[in-house]
Amino acid sequence: MIPLGPLRLETPLVASSGTFGSVVEFAKVADLGAYGAAVAKSVSKDPWPGRPAPRVAGTDAGMLNGIGIQNPGIDAWLRDIAPHLEPLSVPVWGSAVGRTPDAFAEVADGLARGGVAAVEVNLSCPNLEGHTIIALDARMSAAVIDAVRRAVSIPVGAKLSPNASNIVDIAEAVVDAGADFLTLTNTIKGAAIDIETRRPCLSGLIGGYSGPALKPIALACVLEVHGALPDVPIVGTGGVRTGRDVVEYLLAGASAVGLGTIHFAEPRAGARVLEEMKDVVGSLGVTDLTELIGAVEPW
Ligand SMILES: Cc1cc2nc3c(=O)[nH]c(=O)nc-3n(C[C@H](O)[C@H](O)[C@H](O)COP(=O)(O)O)c2cc1C
């Protein structure tokens, strides 16, 4: 069992929000047992239609998305999705998104009533109207986490942005406000332009960039935050494709590691990555995975 604050995970892998639907669909194509948790697509208070097409685009190294958090709203989520989560062979975390602290709190309360094991607070989506990212502002981020903390008694995670100029400031603010763990990170702002049509490849112009190129950026966030706040549990997320990537995140200070974009090319990646990780850990002569957490050696 891997400790992640008040949570205990069967494996260190976490299926990252938005990269496999509501979890229910994912159960039909993936081996959910490979994951210690699966985070459902972010949900808002009222239904959000998301952005019009085109809203995903390939790049040389990774993908851009400008989905705009299309979701049915918390009432429909409770009615249509929550009842199907309990039989799944993985703990499901909810993901809350919103525009005000009260709206986040209302969603988190709904997710908790729907039976999720934890709520991850999405402070960091880069493709909403106006491209405002709450997780760039320590005071706003703390206000949201404070409201969610008061609304639920289940564990609360804060998902932060690699666009923050000083991610340690944001991490400190959300931990002081009551976050039990941090997810580092969401996508980073990105764009691409079709030179023939002269149009951006995403209707929203700027979207979230994810996949392999994000790994060194998110890894730096994990190193910085773990260095400053060594007792705060972290889910390292960004560009993971192999068992070696997982071990790299553990060494940087993550207790668990998210898999996102890889699911689009390989829905069953979790099972492969877990086996690879076990082989790598064995080859390093390590018997207890938790020994690796934050065990990066200085020069
Ligand atoms: C198409 C797509 C949709 C996403 N939707 C969400 C979302 O609803 N909520 C959220 O917190 N993160 C969302 N993310 C971000 C991922 O959960 C993850 O943090 C990010 O993609 C970095 O990991 P990766 O490089 O392994 O994909 C989304 C990512 C992609 C590619």
Coordinates of C-alpha atoms and ligand atoms in Angstrom, one line a residue:
M1 CA 0.0 0.0 0.0
I2 CA 1.3 3.4 -0.9
P3 CA 0.4 6.2 1.5
L4 CA -0.8 9.4 0.0
G5 CA -1.8 11.6 3.0
P6 CA -4.9 10.1 4.4
L7 CA -5.3 7.8 1.4
R8 CA -3.8 4.4 0.8
L9 CA -3.3 3.3 -2.8
E10 CA -2.9 -0.3 -4.0
T11 CA -0.5 0.9 -6.8
P12 CA 1.2 4.2 -7.3
L13 CA -0.5 4.8 -10.6
V14 CA -3.4 7.2 -10.9
A15 CA -5.4 7.6 -14.1
S16 CA -5.5 11.3 -14.7
S17 CA -8.7 13.3 -15.0
G18 CA -10.2 13.9 -18.5
T19 CA -8.2 11.3 -20.3
F20 CA -10.7 8.4 -20.2
G21 CA -14.2 9.8 -19.7
S22 CA -16.1 9.2 -16.6
V23 CA -14.2 6.0 -15.5
V24 CA -17.2 3.9 -16.3
E25 CA -16.3 3.7 -20.1
F26 CA -12.7 3.1 -19.2
A27 CA -13.6 0.0 -17.2
K28 CA -14.6 -1.6 -20.5
V29 CA -11.2 -1.2 -22.2
A30 CA -8.6 -0.9 -19.5
D31 CA -7.3 -3.0 -16.6
L32 CA -8.5 -0.7 -13.7
G33 CA -6.6 -3.0 -11.2
A34 CA -3.3 -1.4 -12.4
Y35 CA -4.3 1.9 -10.8
G36 CA -4.4 3.0 -7.2
A37 CA -7.0 5.5 -8.2
A38 CA -8.8 6.8 -11.2
V39 CA -9.9 10.5 -11.4
A40 CA -13.2 11.1 -13.1
K41 CA -13.5 14.0 -15.7
S42 CA -13.9 17.4 -14.0
V43 CA -17.5 18.4 -13.1
S44 CA -18.9 21.8 -12.6
K45 CA -22.1 23.0 -10.8
D46 CA -24.1 23.6 -14.0
P47 CA -23.6 21.8 -17.3
W48 CA -20.7 23.2 -19.4
P49 CA -21.0 22.6 -23.2
G50 CA -17.2 22.9 -23.7
R51 CA -15.6 24.5 -26.7
P52 CA -16.6 23.8 -30.4
A53 CA -14.4 21.7 -32.7
P54 CA -11.5 21.6 -33.4
R55 CA -10.6 20.9 -29.8
V56 CA -7.7 18.5 -29.9
A57 CA -4.6 18.7 -32.1
G58 CA -1.5 16.6 -32.5
T59 CA 2.0 18.2 -32.2
D60 CA 5.5 17.0 -32.8
A61 CA 5.7 15.8 -29.2
G62 CA 2.4 15.5 -27.4
M63 CA -1.1 16.9 -27.8
L64 CA -3.1 20.1 -27.5
N65 CA -6.6 20.1 -26.1
G66 CA -9.1 22.8 -25.8
I67 CA -12.1 20.7 -24.6
G68 CA -13.2 23.5 -22.2
I69 CA -14.3 20.9 -19.5
Q70 CA -17.4 19.8 -21.3
N71 CA -19.4 18.0 -18.6
P72 CA -23.1 17.4 -17.7
G73 CA -23.0 19.3 -14.3
I74 CA -23.1 17.9 -10.8
D75 CA -26.9 17.0 -10.8
A76 CA -26.7 14.9 -13.9
W77 CA -23.3 13.4 -12.8
L78 CA -25.0 12.3 -9.5
R79 CA -28.0 10.8 -11.4
D80 CA -26.2 9.2 -14.4
I81 CA -22.6 8.4 -13.4
A82 CA -22.2 8.1 -9.6
P83 CA -24.5 5.0 -9.3
H84 CA -22.1 3.1 -11.7
L85 CA -18.9 3.8 -9.8
E86 CA -19.2 1.6 -6.8
P87 CA -18.8 -1.7 -8.5
L88 CA -15.6 -0.6 -10.3
S89 CA -12.4 -2.3 -9.2
V90 CA -10.6 1.0 -8.4
P91 CA -11.2 3.8 -6.0
V92 CA -12.6 6.7 -8.0
W93 CA -11.7 10.3 -7.1
G94 CA -14.0 13.1 -8.3
S95 CA -12.7 16.3 -9.9
A96 CA -14.3 19.6 -9.2
V97 CA -14.1 22.7 -11.4
G98 CA -15.8 26.0 -11.2
R99 CA -15.6 29.8 -11.3
T100 CA -16.1 30.7 -7.6
P101 CA -15.2 29.1 -4.3
D102 CA -18.9 28.5 -3.5
A103 CA -19.4 26.7 -6.9
F104 CA -16.4 24.5 -6.3
A105 CA -17.7 23.7 -2.8
E106 CA -21.1 22.8 -4.1
V107 CA -19.6 20.4 -6.7
A108 CA -17.2 18.9 -4.1
D109 CA -20.2 18.2 -1.8
G110 CA -22.1 16.5 -4.7
L111 CA -19.0 14.4 -5.6
A112 CA -18.7 13.3 -1.9
R113 CA -22.4 12.4 -1.7
G114 CA -21.8 10.4 -4.9
G115 CA -19.3 8.2 -3.0
V116 CA -15.9 9.2 -4.4
A117 CA -12.9 8.4 -2.3
A118 CA -11.4 11.9 -2.6
V119 CA -11.9 15.1 -4.5
E120 CA -9.2 16.6 -6.7
V121 CA -9.8 20.3 -7.1
N122 CA -9.0 21.4 -10.7
L123 CA -7.5 24.9 -10.2
S124 CA -5.5 24.7 -13.3
C125 CA -7.4 24.2 -16.6
P126 CA -5.8 26.4 -19.2
N127 CA -8.6 26.3 -21.8
L128 CA -11.5 28.0 -20.1
E129 CA -13.1 31.4 -21.2
G130 CA -10.5 34.1 -20.9
H131 CA -7.8 31.6 -20.2
T132 CA -7.8 32.5 -16.5
I133 CA -6.0 29.8 -14.4
I134 CA -6.9 30.0 -10.8
A135 CA -3.7 28.2 -9.8
L136 CA -1.6 31.2 -10.9
D137 CA -3.0 33.2 -7.9
A138 CA -2.2 32.0 -4.4
R139 CA -5.0 33.9 -2.7
M140 CA -7.7 32.7 -5.1
S141 CA -6.4 29.1 -5.0
A142 CA -6.5 29.2 -1.2
A143 CA -10.0 30.6 -1.1
V144 CA -11.3 27.7 -3.3
I145 CA -9.5 25.0 -1.3
D146 CA -10.8 26.6 2.0
A147 CA -14.4 26.5 0.7
V148 CA -14.0 22.9 -0.5
R149 CA -12.4 21.8 2.7
R150 CA -15.3 23.2 4.7
A151 CA -17.8 21.4 2.4
V152 CA -16.4 17.8 2.5
S153 CA -14.8 15.5 5.0
I154 CA -13.2 13.2 2.4
P155 CA -9.5 13.9 1.4
V156 CA -9.0 17.0 -0.8
G157 CA -6.3 17.3 -3.5
A158 CA -5.3 20.5 -5.3
K159 CA -4.3 20.2 -8.9
L160 CA -1.8 23.0 -9.8
S161 CA -0.5 24.5 -13.0
P162 CA 3.0 24.4 -14.5
N163 CA 2.3 27.9 -15.7
A164 CA 2.6 29.3 -12.2
S165 CA 5.6 31.6 -11.9
N166 CA 6.3 30.3 -8.4
I167 CA 4.5 27.0 -7.9
V168 CA 5.9 26.7 -4.3
D169 CA 3.9 29.8 -3.3
I170 CA 0.7 28.3 -4.6
A171 CA 1.4 24.9 -3.1
E172 CA 2.0 26.5 0.4
A173 CA -1.2 28.5 0.1
V174 CA -3.4 25.5 -0.8
V175 CA -1.8 23.3 1.9
D176 CA -2.4 26.0 4.5
A177 CA -6.0 26.1 3.3
G178 CA -6.5 22.4 3.9
A179 CA -5.4 20.4 0.8
D180 CA -4.3 16.9 1.8
F181 CA -2.3 16.3 -1.4
L182 CA -1.2 18.0 -4.6
T183 CA -1.4 16.9 -8.2
L184 CA 1.5 18.3 -10.1
T185 CA 0.6 19.2 -12.8
N186 CA -2.2 19.9 -15.2
T187 CA -1.4 20.7 -18.9
I188 CA 0.7 23.8 -19.8
K189 CA -0.6 26.5 -22.1
G190 CA 0.1 25.7 -25.7
A191 CA -1.0 26.5 -29.3
A192 CA -0.5 25.5 -32.9
I193 CA -1.5 27.2 -36.2
D194 CA -2.4 25.7 -39.5
I195 CA -0.4 27.7 -42.0
E196 CA -2.6 26.9 -45.0
T197 CA -5.8 28.1 -43.4
R198 CA -4.0 30.5 -41.0
R199 CA -6.3 29.3 -38.3
P200 CA -5.3 28.1 -34.9
C201 CA -5.5 24.3 -34.6
L202 CA -7.9 24.7 -31.6
S203 CA -11.1 26.8 -31.9
G204 CA -10.2 28.4 -28.5
L205 CA -6.7 29.5 -29.9
I206 CA -4.8 28.4 -26.8
G207 CA -5.2 25.1 -25.1
G208 CA -3.5 22.6 -22.8
Y209 CA -0.3 20.9 -23.9
S210 CA 0.4 17.5 -22.6
G211 CA 2.4 14.3 -23.2
P212 CA 6.1 13.6 -23.3
A213 CA 7.3 17.2 -23.6
L214 CA 5.5 18.1 -20.4
K215 CA 7.5 15.6 -18.3
P216 CA 10.6 17.6 -17.6
I217 CA 8.4 20.7 -16.7
A218 CA 6.1 18.8 -14.3
L219 CA 9.1 16.9 -12.9
A220 CA 10.8 20.3 -12.1
C221 CA 7.5 21.3 -10.3
V222 CA 7.6 18.1 -8.2
L223 CA 11.3 18.6 -7.3
E224 CA 10.7 22.3 -6.3
V225 CA 7.5 21.6 -4.2
H226 CA 8.9 18.4 -2.6
G227 CA 12.1 20.3 -1.7
A228 CA 10.1 23.1 0.0
L229 CA 7.3 21.0 1.5
P230 CA 8.7 17.5 1.9
D231 CA 5.8 16.2 4.0
V232 CA 3.1 17.1 1.5
P233 CA 2.0 14.1 -0.7
I234 CA 2.3 14.7 -4.4
V235 CA 0.7 12.9 -7.5
G236 CA 3.4 13.6 -10.1
T237 CA 1.7 14.0 -13.5
G238 CA 2.9 14.9 -17.0
G239 CA 4.2 12.9 -19.9
V240 CA 4.5 9.5 -18.3
R241 CA 4.8 6.6 -20.8
T242 CA 7.1 4.0 -19.2
G243 CA 7.9 2.4 -15.9
R244 CA 11.2 4.4 -15.8
D245 CA 9.1 7.6 -16.0
V246 CA 7.2 6.5 -12.9
V247 CA 10.4 5.9 -11.0
E248 CA 11.8 9.3 -12.0
Y249 CA 8.7 11.0 -10.5
L250 CA 9.0 8.9 -7.3
L251 CA 12.7 9.9 -6.9
A252 CA 11.7 13.6 -7.5
G253 CA 9.3 13.3 -4.5
A254 CA 6.0 12.1 -5.9
S255 CA 4.2 9.4 -3.9
A256 CA 1.9 8.5 -6.8
V257 CA 2.1 9.1 -10.5
G258 CA -0.6 10.1 -13.0
L259 CA -1.1 8.7 -16.5
G260 CA -3.0 10.9 -18.9
T261 CA -2.3 11.5 -22.6
I262 CA -0.8 8.0 -23.0
H263 CA -4.4 6.6 -22.7
F264 CA -5.4 8.1 -26.0
A265 CA -2.9 6.0 -27.9
E266 CA -2.9 3.0 -25.5
P267 CA -5.9 2.6 -23.2
R268 CA -4.3 -0.4 -21.5
A269 CA -1.1 1.5 -20.7
G270 CA -1.6 1.2 -16.9
A271 CA -1.0 -2.5 -16.8
R272 CA 2.1 -2.3 -19.0
V273 CA 3.6 0.7 -17.1
L274 CA 3.0 -1.1 -13.8
E275 CA 4.8 -4.2 -14.9
E276 CA 7.7 -2.1 -16.3
M277 CA 7.8 -0.2 -13.1
K278 CA 8.1 -3.4 -11.0
D279 CA 11.0 -4.6 -13.3
V280 CA 12.8 -1.3 -13.0
V281 CA 12.4 -1.2 -9.2
G282 CA 13.6 -4.8 -9.0
S283 CA 16.6 -4.1 -11.1
L284 CA 17.5 -1.2 -8.8
G285 CA 17.5 -3.6 -5.9
V286 CA 14.7 -1.8 -4.1
T287 CA 12.1 -3.9 -2.2
D288 CA 9.9 -1.2 -0.8
L289 CA 8.7 1.3 -3.4
T290 CA 8.3 4.0 -0.7
E291 CA 12.1 4.0 -0.2
L292 CA 12.3 5.8 -3.6
I293 CA 10.1 8.7 -2.8
G294 CA 12.2 11.9 -2.8
A295 CA 15.4 9.8 -2.8
V296 CA 17.0 11.8 -5.6
E297 CA 20.7 12.3 -4.8
P298 CA 22.3 15.7 -5.0
W299 CA 25.5 16.2 -7.0
Ligands
LIG1 C1 -8.0 15.7 -23.6 C2 -7.6 16.0 -22.2 C3 -8.6 16.4 -21.3 C4 -8.3 16.7 -19.9 N1 -9.3 17.0 -19.1 C5 -9.0 17.3 -17.8 C6 -10.0 17.6 -16.8 O1 -11.2 17.5 -17.1 N2 -9.6 17.8 -15.5 C7 -8.3 17.9 -15.1 O2 -8.0 18.1 -14.0 N3 -7.3 17.6 -16.0 C8 -7.6 17.3 -17.3 N4 -6.6 17.0 -18.2 C9 -5.2 17.1 -17.7 C10 -4.7 15.7 -17.4 O3 -5.4 15.1 -16.3 C11 -3.2 15.7 -17.0 O4 -3.0 16.5 -15.8 C12 -2.3 16.3 -18.1 O5 -2.7 15.9 -19.4 C13 -0.8 16.0 -18.0 O6 -0.6 14.6 -18.0 P1 -0.2 13.8 -19.3 O7 1.0 14.5 -20.0 O8 0.1 12.4 -18.9 O9 -1.4 13.8 -20.2 C14 -6.9 16.7 -19.5 C15 -5.9 16.3 -20.4 C16 -6.2 16.0 -21.7 C17 -5.1 15.6 -22.7

